[in-house]
XYZ file of N, CA and C in Angstrom:
834
model
N 28.455 5.803 15.995
C 28.041 4.967 14.882
C 26.668 4.345 15.185
N 25.794 4.354 14.174
C 24.477 3.783 14.347
C 24.513 2.294 14.070
N 24.060 1.487 15.019
C 24.059 0.048 14.862
C 22.797 -0.441 14.193
N 22.727 -1.745 13.879
C 21.553 -2.317 13.194
C 20.249 -2.093 13.944
N 20.273 -2.256 15.262
C 19.046 -2.067 16.044
C 18.566 -0.636 15.978
N 19.503 0.315 16.101
C 19.140 1.734 16.049
C 18.587 2.085 14.682
N 19.171 1.512 13.624
C 18.710 1.803 12.267
C 17.293 1.284 12.058
N 17.021 0.096 12.576
C 15.675 -0.470 12.449
C 14.651 0.387 13.190
N 15.005 0.812 14.374
C 14.112 1.648 15.152
C 13.866 2.993 14.486
N 14.920 3.570 13.922
C 14.782 4.849 13.234
C 13.862 4.710 12.019
N 14.017 3.617 11.280
C 13.161 3.384 10.107
C 11.711 3.180 10.533
N 11.512 2.442 11.619
C 10.153 2.221 12.113
C 9.502 3.543 12.515
N 10.276 4.419 13.162
C 9.742 5.709 13.576
C 9.423 6.580 12.373
N 10.294 6.513 11.353
C 10.062 7.304 10.140
C 8.791 6.856 9.433
N 8.597 5.544 9.324
C 7.402 5.028 8.664
C 6.137 5.385 9.444
N 6.239 5.367 10.760
C 5.095 5.762 11.578
C 4.739 7.225 11.342
N 5.775 8.037 11.179
C 5.554 9.454 10.896
C 4.872 9.635 9.544
N 5.314 8.890 8.543
C 4.684 8.965 7.224
C 3.239 8.495 7.274
N 2.999 7.416 8.025
C 1.633 6.880 8.139
C 0.705 7.931 8.739
N 1.195 8.604 9.763
C 0.401 9.642 10.414
C 0.168 10.819 9.476
N 1.203 11.224 8.743
C 1.083 12.382 7.858
C 0.017 12.175 6.795
N 0.012 10.977 6.185
C -0.948 10.730 5.106
C -2.360 10.491 5.605
N -2.501 10.280 6.912
C -3.847 10.165 7.484
C -4.432 11.527 7.832
N -3.603 12.573 7.781
C -4.079 13.920 8.056
C -4.955 14.417 6.908
N -5.888 15.289 7.226
C -6.658 15.940 6.178
C -7.575 14.978 5.445
N -7.605 15.133 4.113
C -8.532 14.347 3.283
C -7.888 14.097 1.925
N -6.857 13.224 1.895
C -6.212 12.952 0.610
C -7.172 12.378 -0.420
N -8.128 11.517 -0.051
C -9.074 11.052 -1.062
C -9.770 12.188 -1.821
N -10.026 13.306 -1.134
C -10.643 14.450 -1.815
C -9.692 15.051 -2.843
N -8.395 15.068 -2.520
C -7.404 15.546 -3.493
C -7.427 14.649 -4.731
N -7.414 13.329 -4.505
C -7.350 12.384 -5.614
C -8.601 12.417 -6.474
N -9.767 12.584 -5.847
C -11.015 12.474 -6.604
C -11.529 13.785 -7.169
N -11.159 14.915 -6.567
C -11.694 16.197 -7.047
C -10.664 17.085 -7.722
N -9.370 16.807 -7.509
C -8.325 17.656 -8.098
C -7.600 16.952 -9.241
N -7.238 15.690 -9.033
C -6.429 14.972 -10.037
C -7.047 13.614 -10.416
N -8.360 13.546 -10.651
C -8.982 12.236 -10.915
C -8.500 11.575 -12.193
N -7.952 12.346 -13.145
C -7.520 11.771 -14.425
C -6.238 10.961 -14.323
N -5.457 11.173 -13.285
C -4.127 10.586 -13.255
C -4.132 9.067 -13.141
N -4.969 8.525 -12.273
C -5.029 7.079 -12.125
C -5.378 6.366 -13.420
N -6.479 6.744 -14.068
C -6.807 6.121 -15.353
C -5.724 6.302 -16.410
N -5.016 7.425 -16.380
C -3.936 7.638 -17.350
C -2.846 6.611 -17.169
N -2.472 6.337 -15.920
C -1.423 5.350 -15.653
C -1.899 3.951 -16.033
N -3.124 3.628 -15.695
C -3.678 2.318 -16.024
C -3.633 2.083 -17.531
N -4.004 3.106 -18.281
C -3.975 2.994 -19.743
C -2.562 2.815 -20.259
N -1.615 3.601 -19.723
C -0.226 3.521 -20.180
C 0.388 2.159 -19.888
N -0.046 1.527 -18.794
C 0.478 0.210 -18.417
C -0.204 -0.921 -19.201
N -1.234 -0.583 -19.953
C -1.910 -1.604 -20.744
C -2.644 -2.634 -19.917
N -3.156 -2.226 -18.760
C -3.865 -3.157 -17.879
C -5.105 -3.693 -18.568
N -5.311 -5.001 -18.473
C -6.479 -5.610 -19.097
C -7.026 -6.738 -18.224
N -8.199 -7.211 -18.625
C -8.886 -8.261 -17.873
C -7.957 -9.456 -17.633
N -7.948 -9.923 -16.394
C -7.150 -11.091 -16.051
C -5.742 -10.793 -15.586
N -5.261 -9.600 -15.820
C -3.911 -9.252 -15.338
C -3.891 -9.241 -13.814
N -2.777 -9.684 -13.261
C -2.549 -9.583 -11.820
C -1.788 -8.279 -11.602
N -2.415 -7.322 -10.910
C -1.889 -5.955 -10.809
C -1.654 -5.581 -9.349
N -0.503 -4.955 -9.081
C -0.216 -4.391 -7.771
C -0.073 -2.880 -7.906
N -0.841 -2.153 -7.116
C -0.700 -0.695 -7.029
C 0.052 -0.401 -5.728
N 1.262 0.120 -5.844
C 2.130 0.389 -4.694
C 1.881 1.808 -4.203
N 1.764 1.978 -2.884
C 1.424 3.276 -2.304
C 0.164 3.815 -2.967
N -0.861 2.972 -2.939
C -2.087 3.208 -3.717
C -2.969 4.296 -3.141
N -2.733 4.700 -1.909
C -3.608 5.691 -1.299
C -5.028 5.150 -1.216
N -5.986 5.926 -1.678
C -7.386 5.505 -1.681
C -7.786 4.874 -3.011
N -6.791 4.513 -3.826
C -7.086 3.730 -5.022
C -7.322 4.504 -6.300
N -6.686 5.675 -6.449
C -6.944 6.461 -7.661
C -6.496 5.750 -8.933
N -5.556 4.810 -8.833
C -5.196 3.982 -9.986
C -5.711 2.555 -9.814
N -5.736 2.049 -8.587
C -6.154 0.673 -8.338
C -7.598 0.441 -8.731
N -8.485 1.385 -8.413
C -9.898 1.211 -8.729
C -10.131 1.188 -10.244
N -9.594 2.134 -11.017
C -9.748 2.036 -12.471
C -9.165 0.750 -13.040
N -8.053 0.276 -12.468
C -7.479 -0.983 -12.937
C -8.433 -2.142 -12.688
N -9.070 -2.158 -11.516
C -10.009 -3.223 -11.186
C -11.223 -3.192 -12.111
N -11.621 -2.003 -12.520
C -12.786 -1.885 -13.397
C -12.529 -2.414 -14.798
N -11.269 -2.653 -15.153
C -10.965 -3.295 -16.438
C -11.176 -4.803 -16.378
N -11.359 -5.332 -15.170
C -11.460 -6.764 -14.994
C -10.175 -7.399 -14.517
N -9.167 -6.569 -14.223
C -7.904 -7.094 -13.702
C -8.075 -7.530 -12.251
N -7.164 -8.409 -11.817
C -7.116 -8.881 -10.439
C -6.131 -7.986 -9.697
N -6.639 -7.055 -8.894
C -5.846 -5.942 -8.372
C -5.660 -6.042 -6.851
N -4.440 -5.737 -6.425
C -4.140 -5.532 -5.013
C -3.689 -4.090 -4.842
N -4.362 -3.353 -3.977
C -3.964 -1.979 -3.647
C -3.237 -2.027 -2.316
N -1.967 -1.624 -2.303
C -1.180 -1.664 -1.070
C -0.791 -0.259 -0.663
N -0.798 -0.007 0.639
C -0.402 1.318 1.133
C 0.017 1.204 2.591
N 0.847 2.136 3.008
C 1.354 2.169 4.382
C 0.306 2.646 5.366
N -0.697 3.403 4.889
C -1.627 4.106 5.756
C -3.002 3.442 5.763
N -3.396 2.771 6.838
C -4.688 2.083 6.878
C -5.881 2.998 6.619
N -5.797 4.248 7.064
C -6.927 5.160 6.870
C -7.217 5.383 5.385
N -6.180 5.419 4.568
C -6.391 5.587 3.129
C -6.992 4.337 2.513
N -6.551 3.171 2.979
C -7.138 1.931 2.482
C -8.618 1.850 2.845
N -8.974 2.288 4.038
C -10.382 2.284 4.445
C -11.208 3.184 3.539
N -10.663 4.358 3.233
C -11.372 5.264 2.330
C -11.492 4.655 0.943
N -10.444 3.957 0.511
C -10.464 3.322 -0.797
C -11.516 2.239 -0.906
N -11.696 1.481 0.151
C -12.726 0.428 0.130
C -14.103 1.034 -0.107
N -14.376 2.174 0.527
C -15.666 2.843 0.355
C -15.815 3.327 -1.088
N -14.770 3.974 -1.607
C -14.831 4.489 -2.972
C -14.990 3.361 -3.983
N -14.285 2.249 -3.755
C -14.382 1.110 -4.669
C -15.792 0.543 -4.682
N -16.391 0.431 -3.514
C -17.750 -0.105 -3.457
C -18.726 0.802 -4.174
N -18.537 2.126 -4.027
C -19.421 3.078 -4.711
C -19.335 2.939 -6.229
N -18.141 2.574 -6.722
C -17.932 2.467 -8.167
C -18.105 1.038 -8.698
N -18.404 0.117 -7.815
C -18.613 -1.262 -8.231
C -17.334 -1.988 -8.581
N -16.225 -1.585 -7.974
C -14.934 -2.217 -8.244
C -14.624 -3.233 -7.154
N -14.137 -4.405 -7.568
C -13.767 -5.452 -6.622
C -12.249 -5.621 -6.672
N -11.587 -5.437 -5.537
C -10.141 -5.577 -5.451
C -9.731 -5.834 -4.016
N -8.480 -6.222 -3.814
C -7.968 -6.492 -2.474
C -7.195 -5.270 -1.974
N -7.236 -5.061 -0.658
C -6.542 -3.939 -0.022
C -5.588 -4.509 1.018
N -4.330 -4.051 0.975
C -3.302 -4.653 1.824
C -2.387 -3.573 2.396
N -2.281 -3.519 3.700
C -1.327 -2.596 4.321
C 0.078 -3.102 4.043
N 0.936 -2.237 3.514
C 2.286 -2.672 3.139
C 3.204 -1.472 2.990
N 4.463 -1.703 3.337
C 5.525 -0.715 3.179
C 6.102 -0.877 1.779
N 6.150 0.198 0.999
C 6.665 0.126 -0.367
C 8.115 -0.327 -0.417
N 8.833 -0.160 0.677
C 10.240 -0.555 0.707
C 10.451 -1.991 1.189
N 9.361 -2.670 1.536
C 9.448 -4.070 1.988
C 8.108 -4.749 1.679
N 7.809 -4.929 0.413
C 6.507 -5.443 0.007
C 6.327 -6.902 0.414
N 5.165 -7.252 0.957
C 4.929 -8.615 1.441
C 4.402 -9.543 0.334
N 5.083 -9.543 -0.806
C 4.646 -10.347 -1.948
C 5.820 -11.147 -2.497
N 5.496 -12.197 -3.243
C 6.518 -13.075 -3.777
C 7.203 -12.458 -4.992
N 8.400 -12.918 -5.281
C 9.116 -12.502 -6.489
C 8.252 -12.834 -7.717
N 8.132 -11.860 -8.629
C 7.433 -12.111 -9.895
C 5.957 -12.408 -9.762
N 5.326 -11.944 -8.706
C 3.926 -12.308 -8.452
C 2.935 -11.571 -9.363
N 3.334 -10.425 -9.929
C 2.374 -9.589 -10.644
C 2.766 -9.361 -12.097
N 1.738 -9.205 -12.948
C 1.947 -8.872 -14.356
C 2.241 -7.386 -14.524
N 1.611 -6.574 -13.687
C 1.792 -5.113 -13.728
C 2.017 -4.623 -12.305
N 3.061 -3.832 -12.118
C 3.327 -3.183 -10.828
C 3.391 -1.687 -11.108
N 2.519 -0.914 -10.463
C 2.412 0.502 -10.810
C 2.257 1.339 -9.547
N 2.440 2.656 -9.726
C 2.219 3.589 -8.625
C 1.937 4.974 -9.197
N 0.893 5.600 -8.673
C 0.463 6.919 -9.158
C 0.659 7.949 -8.043
N 1.640 8.817 -8.201
C 2.041 9.826 -7.209
C 1.972 9.268 -5.784
N 2.523 8.046 -5.640
C 2.501 7.380 -4.337
C 3.879 6.932 -3.892
N 4.481 6.012 -4.649
C 5.780 5.468 -4.240
C 6.850 6.550 -4.177
N 6.630 7.656 -4.869
C 7.607 8.740 -4.843
C 7.819 9.290 -3.424
N 6.867 9.035 -2.518
C 7.006 9.550 -1.149
C 7.675 8.546 -0.215
N 8.017 7.361 -0.706
C 8.835 6.451 0.089
C 10.202 7.100 0.260
N 10.739 7.154 1.462
C 11.953 7.948 1.705
C 13.218 7.391 1.058
N 13.295 6.080 0.871
C 14.497 5.463 0.319
C 14.192 4.957 -1.087
N 14.552 5.743 -2.059
C 14.108 5.510 -3.424
C 14.576 4.178 -4.002
N 15.841 3.846 -3.772
C 16.350 2.610 -4.371
C 15.642 1.399 -3.790
N 15.387 1.413 -2.499
C 14.708 0.283 -1.871
C 13.316 0.091 -2.459
N 12.599 1.202 -2.655
C 11.243 1.101 -3.210
C 11.272 0.632 -4.669
N 12.196 1.166 -5.467
C 12.308 0.744 -6.857
C 12.669 -0.735 -6.946
N 13.588 -1.174 -6.083
C 13.981 -2.585 -6.073
C 12.778 -3.488 -5.808
N 11.945 -3.080 -4.877
C 10.774 -3.887 -4.544
C 9.772 -3.944 -5.690
N 9.549 -2.817 -6.369
C 8.626 -2.818 -7.493
C 9.093 -3.773 -8.586
N 10.383 -3.751 -8.878
C 10.919 -4.648 -9.901
C 10.872 -6.100 -9.437
N 11.174 -6.320 -8.173
C 11.235 -7.697 -7.660
C 9.906 -8.426 -7.806
N 8.802 -7.753 -7.488
C 7.508 -8.441 -7.479
C 6.851 -8.477 -8.859
N 7.499 -7.895 -9.856
C 6.990 -7.931 -11.234
C 7.565 -9.160 -11.930
N 6.753 -9.870 -12.679
C 7.230 -11.059 -13.386
C 8.135 -10.664 -14.545
N 8.951 -11.584 -14.999
C 9.759 -11.365 -16.188
C 8.856 -10.999 -17.362
N 9.171 -9.900 -18.038
C 8.361 -9.456 -19.153
C 7.163 -8.614 -18.756
N 6.906 -8.519 -17.450
C 5.788 -7.726 -16.973
C 6.074 -6.227 -17.034
N 5.082 -5.438 -16.677
C 5.173 -3.981 -16.801
C 5.341 -3.315 -15.457
N 6.302 -2.403 -15.398
C 6.450 -1.495 -14.261
C 6.073 -0.105 -14.744
N 5.149 0.550 -14.053
C 4.717 1.877 -14.488
C 4.567 2.821 -13.305
N 5.067 4.035 -13.456
C 4.938 5.040 -12.395
C 4.565 6.385 -12.999
N 3.780 7.131 -12.239
C 3.409 8.488 -12.613
C 3.748 9.357 -11.405
N 4.671 10.309 -11.605
C 5.191 11.100 -10.487
C 5.279 12.581 -10.841
N 5.102 13.417 -9.846
C 5.277 14.863 -10.041
C 6.742 15.166 -10.346
N 6.990 16.072 -11.273
C 8.352 16.446 -11.637
C 8.867 17.544 -10.703
N 10.188 17.649 -10.556
C 10.738 18.730 -9.739
C 10.387 20.120 -10.286
N 10.282 20.218 -11.627
C 10.049 21.520 -12.251
C 8.570 21.891 -12.323
N 7.699 20.917 -12.144
C 6.265 21.167 -12.246
C 5.702 21.825 -11.002
N 4.392 22.055 -11.009
C 3.768 22.817 -9.937
C 3.945 22.171 -8.576
N 3.675 20.862 -8.463
C 3.778 20.226 -7.146
C 5.234 20.130 -6.708
N 6.149 19.875 -7.640
C 7.561 19.899 -7.290
C 7.990 21.252 -6.763
N 7.508 22.305 -7.397
C 7.815 23.659 -6.928
C 7.157 23.936 -5.578
N 5.969 23.370 -5.370
C 5.313 23.554 -4.075
C 6.152 22.942 -2.946
N 6.715 21.760 -3.191
C 7.567 21.152 -2.165
C 8.820 21.986 -1.929
N 9.342 22.600 -2.980
C 10.501 23.475 -2.815
C 10.142 24.691 -1.975
N 8.946 25.235 -2.182
C 8.483 26.382 -1.398
C 8.321 25.995 0.074
N 7.802 24.799 0.323
C 7.536 24.381 1.703
C 8.804 23.952 2.454
N 9.855 23.590 1.735
C 11.043 23.007 2.360
C 11.634 23.873 3.481
N 11.784 25.196 3.320
C 12.379 25.983 4.415
C 11.534 25.996 5.690
N 10.261 25.641 5.578
C 9.361 25.669 6.727
C 9.194 24.292 7.365
N 9.736 23.270 6.721
C 9.587 21.897 7.181
C 10.753 21.506 8.076
N 10.561 20.500 8.936
C 11.693 20.002 9.718
C 12.703 19.339 8.791
N 13.972 19.297 9.158
C 14.968 18.672 8.279
C 14.642 17.194 8.078
N 14.849 16.672 6.860
C 14.553 15.262 6.616
C 15.532 14.372 7.369
N 15.120 13.171 7.701
C 16.029 12.253 8.405
C 17.161 11.825 7.495
N 18.284 11.393 8.048
C 19.416 10.974 7.227
C 19.017 9.878 6.237
N 19.435 10.035 4.995
C 19.175 9.025 3.980
C 17.887 9.193 3.221
N 16.974 10.030 3.718
C 15.706 10.253 3.019
C 15.933 11.148 1.801
N 15.272 10.808 0.687
C 15.452 11.568 -0.549
C 14.196 12.346 -0.896
N 14.333 13.482 -1.588
C 13.170 14.307 -1.920
C 12.209 13.585 -2.869
N 10.908 13.598 -2.581
C 9.947 12.902 -3.439
C 9.999 13.288 -4.917
N 10.124 14.607 -5.270
C 10.078 14.946 -6.701
C 11.210 14.374 -7.539
N 12.261 13.824 -6.910
C 13.310 13.177 -7.700
C 12.745 12.022 -8.524
N 11.652 11.419 -8.048
C 11.008 10.347 -8.809
C 10.420 10.857 -10.125
N 10.336 12.157 -10.265
C 9.851 12.746 -11.513
C 10.969 13.162 -12.444
N 12.190 12.739 -12.153
C 13.356 13.038 -13.005
C 13.721 11.766 -13.787
N 13.754 11.879 -15.121
C 13.979 10.707 -15.964
C 15.292 9.996 -15.631
N 16.365 10.757 -15.471
C 17.668 10.144 -15.215
C 17.690 9.432 -13.864
N 17.067 10.035 -12.877
C 17.015 9.406 -11.560
C 16.268 8.081 -11.614
N 15.129 8.085 -12.288
C 14.347 6.856 -12.384
C 15.078 5.779 -13.183
N 15.698 6.182 -14.270
C 16.447 5.216 -15.064
C 17.563 4.577 -14.258
N 18.207 5.376 -13.415
C 19.279 4.841 -12.563
C 18.713 3.896 -11.507
N 17.547 4.218 -10.955
C 16.935 3.350 -9.962
C 16.596 1.977 -10.542
N 16.078 1.967 -11.768
C 15.638 0.713 -12.384
C 16.808 -0.048 -13.018
N 17.776 0.688 -13.536
C 18.973 0.077 -14.084
C 18.705 -0.857 -15.240
N 19.546 -1.892 -15.354
C 19.426 -2.815 -16.486
C 18.459 -3.945 -16.214
N 17.683 -3.826 -15.156
C 16.674 -4.845 -14.851
C 15.419 -4.681 -15.688
N 15.327 -3.564 -16.427
C 14.156 -3.328 -17.259
C 14.589 -3.031 -18.695
N 13.647 -3.208 -19.611
C 13.852 -2.862 -21.017
C 12.681 -2.007 -21.474
N 12.776 -1.509 -22.693
C 11.671 -0.744 -23.315
C 11.216 0.417 -22.454
N 12.170 1.078 -21.811
C 11.814 2.193 -20.931
C 11.293 3.367 -21.756
N 10.107 3.821 -21.386
C 9.470 4.948 -22.075
C 9.085 5.987 -21.036
N 9.675 7.170 -21.123
C 9.404 8.245 -20.168
C 8.923 9.478 -20.921
N 7.834 10.023 -20.473
C 7.301 11.226 -21.131
C 6.734 12.180 -20.082
N 6.914 13.453 -20.337
C 6.361 14.480 -19.447
C 5.020 14.928 -20.007
N 4.028 14.948 -19.128
C 2.688 15.360 -19.488
C 2.169 16.288 -18.404
N 0.995 16.854 -18.620
C 0.391 17.715 -17.594
C -1.051 17.307 -17.359
N -1.502 17.572 -16.143
C -2.908 17.389 -15.821
C -3.517 18.777 -15.652
N -4.681 18.971 -16.244
C -5.383 20.252 -16.195
C -6.171 20.327 -14.895
N -5.889 21.336 -14.083
C -6.532 21.494 -12.782
C -7.325 22.796 -12.794
N -8.641 22.692 -12.682
C -9.484 23.894 -12.640
C -10.401 23.876 -11.412
N -9.925 23.238 -10.370
C -10.697 23.092 -9.128
C -10.738 24.376 -8.309
N -9.768 25.290 -8.521
C -9.625 26.455 -7.651
C -9.850 27.744 -8.435
N -10.746 28.582 -7.920
C -11.083 29.825 -8.611
C -10.027 30.902 -8.418
N -9.280 30.817 -7.312
C -8.279 31.824 -7.021
C -7.182 31.200 -6.161
N -6.007 31.829 -6.104
C -4.887 31.249 -5.349
C -5.206 30.930 -3.893
N -5.929 31.804 -3.232
C -6.246 31.578 -1.812
C -7.084 30.323 -1.625
N -7.940 30.002 -2.590
C -8.740 28.789 -2.481
C -7.851 27.548 -2.548
N -6.855 27.586 -3.428
C -5.905 26.484 -3.498
C -5.181 26.316 -2.167
N -4.663 27.411 -1.619
C -3.893 27.338 -0.362
C -4.760 26.788 0.764
N -5.969 27.287 0.884
C -6.844 26.842 1.969
C -7.201 25.367 1.828
N -7.422 24.930 0.596
C -7.765 23.521 0.375
C -6.597 22.616 0.750
N -5.397 22.948 0.299
C -4.244 22.101 0.585
C -3.874 22.144 2.077
N -4.102 23.277 2.730
C -3.858 23.358 4.171
C -4.810 22.437 4.951
N -5.980 22.184 4.393
C -6.981 21.371 5.075
C -6.958 19.904 4.655
N -6.505 19.618 3.407
C -6.691 18.274 2.848
C -5.415 17.498 2.588
N -4.299 18.168 2.311
C -3.114 17.471 1.822
C -2.119 17.252 2.962
N -1.871 15.987 3.310
C -1.055 15.647 4.462
C 0.286 16.347 4.559
N 1.109 16.344 3.488
C 2.409 17.012 3.592
C 2.300 18.504 3.903
N 1.303 19.170 3.321
C 1.124 20.595 3.589
C 0.661 20.815 5.023
N -0.265 19.985 5.487
C -0.726 20.094 6.874
C 0.437 19.902 7.834
N 1.292 18.918 7.559
C 2.421 18.636 8.446
C 3.392 19.811 8.521
N 3.632 20.466 7.393
C 4.534 21.625 7.388
C 3.928 22.760 8.215
N 2.652 23.013 8.045
C 2.014 24.073 8.840
C 2.036 23.733 10.334
N 1.880 22.486 10.678
C 1.950 22.099 12.091
C 3.357 22.339 12.641
N 4.365 22.163 11.793
C 5.751 22.376 12.239
C 6.017 23.817 12.636
N 5.308 24.756 12.012
C 5.545 26.180 12.290
C 4.372 26.828 13.019
N 3.481 26.019 13.554
C 2.252 26.561 14.155
C 2.524 27.541 15.285
N 3.657 27.390 15.959
C 3.968 28.285 17.063
C 4.597 29.601 16.653
N 4.752 29.822 15.355
C 5.406 31.035 14.858
C 4.478 31.703 13.832
N 3.599 32.588 14.271
C 2.628 33.227 13.370
C 3.268 33.925 12.172
N 4.453 34.484 12.367
C 5.105 35.172 11.259
C 5.494 34.194 10.147
N 5.969 33.024 10.521
C 6.328 32.022 9.516
C 5.078 31.452 8.844
N 4.000 31.301 9.598
C 2.747 30.852 8.992
C 2.289 31.845 7.946
N 2.339 33.132 8.287
C 1.966 34.173 7.320
C 2.875 34.153 6.100
N 4.163 33.923 6.329
C 5.117 33.892 5.218
C 4.843 32.697 4.303
N 4.525 31.543 4.864
C 4.230 30.380 4.026
C 2.926 30.580 3.268
N 1.932 31.166 3.912
C 0.691 31.521 3.208
C 1.013 32.387 1.994
N 1.853 33.370 2.205
C 2.224 34.297 1.130
C 2.956 33.571 0.011
N 3.895 32.706 0.373
C 4.700 32.017 -0.634
C 3.872 31.044 -1.456
N 2.974 30.303 -0.814
C 2.127 29.362 -1.553
C 1.109 30.099 -2.416
N 0.604 31.217 -1.920
C -0.334 32.015 -2.714
C 0.355 32.554 -3.960
N 1.591 33.024 -3.800
C 2.357 33.532 -4.948
C 2.622 32.421 -5.948
N 2.930 31.222 -5.473
C 3.149 30.085 -6.369
C 1.907 29.780 -7.182
N 0.768 29.723 -6.527
C -0.483 29.429 -7.231
C -0.840 30.546 -8.193
N -0.633 31.788 -7.771
C -0.949 32.928 -8.650
C -0.099 32.872 -9.930
N 1.161 32.522 -9.772
C 2.058 32.430 -10.919
C 1.637 31.319 -11.871
N 1.034 30.252 -11.337
C 0.675 29.098 -12.166
C -0.697 29.214 -12.802
N -1.552 30.096 -12.270
C -2.936 30.167 -12.739
C -3.102 31.040 -13.973
N -4.001 30.607 -14.846
C -4.421 31.461 -15.947
C -5.451 32.456 -15.422
N -5.909 33.318 -16.307
C -6.891 34.322 -15.905
C -8.173 33.661 -15.406
N -8.479 32.456 -15.886
C -9.695 31.757 -15.480
C -9.472 30.802 -14.304
N -8.280 30.807 -13.752
C -8.023 30.002 -12.582
C -7.497 28.616 -12.841
N -7.306 28.238 -14.099
C -6.822 26.890 -14.411
C -5.304 26.806 -14.255
N -4.831 25.605 -13.952
C -3.401 25.337 -13.846
C -3.071 24.057 -14.587
N -1.815 23.936 -15.021
C -1.314 22.710 -15.640
C -0.199 22.172 -14.746
N -0.412 21.002 -14.173
C 0.566 20.407 -13.266
C 1.329 19.328 -13.997
N 2.644 19.459 -14.075
C 3.462 18.521 -14.849
C 3.789 17.261 -14.048
N 3.762 16.138 -14.754
C 4.176 14.871 -14.161
C 5.005 14.079 -15.174
N 5.745 13.103 -14.674
C 6.497 12.179 -15.515
C 5.779 10.845 -15.506
N 5.490 10.338 -16.688
C 4.867 9.023 -16.846
C 5.915 8.081 -17.435
N 6.244 7.040 -16.682
C 7.280 6.105 -17.135
C 6.742 4.670 -17.089
N 6.975 3.955 -18.182
C 6.669 2.531 -18.213
C 7.894 1.779 -18.715
N 8.027 0.530 -18.281
C 9.133 -0.314 -18.698
C 8.716 -1.765 -18.516
N 9.478 -2.676 -19.111
C 9.231 -4.096 -18.936
C 10.349 -4.739 -18.123
N 9.979 -5.595 -17.220
C 10.972 -6.352 -16.453
C 11.759 -7.235 -17.425
N 13.057 -7.107 -17.370
C 13.907 -7.876 -18.283
C 13.699 -9.377 -18.091
N 13.612 -10.102 -19.194
C 13.473 -11.542 -19.145
C 14.868 -12.156 -19.031
N 15.092 -12.860 -17.951
C 16.428 -13.467 -17.730
C 16.631 -14.687 -18.616
């Protein structure tokens, strides 16, 4: 039986692993050159405006936090990975955005109950391993009547399918960890939020991706820039046959998703709700 001390140590080790994974490669390049529209889309859906107190959970390099700050909102970008926050500070300065950056675990946010008018996350909180804990924290720090908004890759969409392709090549997940694309399932999210929210609005949309001219270009870019993909390749680095097989599988996935001109449509779930007023 695992005792409290062992559980704490296991969680600390898991978070350290996640912190390291997201520091691999160049996630800011993914956010700014592949999916730059997603952050502003979430900000718009959440109705962020001047003077709002906004928290971006698992903000990465600020793909949603920076656009929110540019509206005149008072924004805090929080993330587990300091390297991403450092990159975000540079990007924010380049765009003239002023906001705060805070290292924080999405499952144990260092903020007061009801501190924010808007609590949001753009393809970020979905990677927290314990979904209910992360959802509980997002609701907790949102004020009564405030907005909770998330934008997540769906299991059926391109990125969800990519994670399914990579799963056989990845190490087994630790006990209790849940698959990230579940955050893109309406029923799963509704269950996580429960009756603590009202006016829940969930819609599936797609982002148009034309960054890659051919499937091999997509594979090579994600192998170099995207932390989860890099981590999977490192797991099988000692087995050239499995590396070749994963190259083949990811190339086939991209080929299936691409139009003749190389464009792809990546599906995501956009959900907004209001914290119930007690």
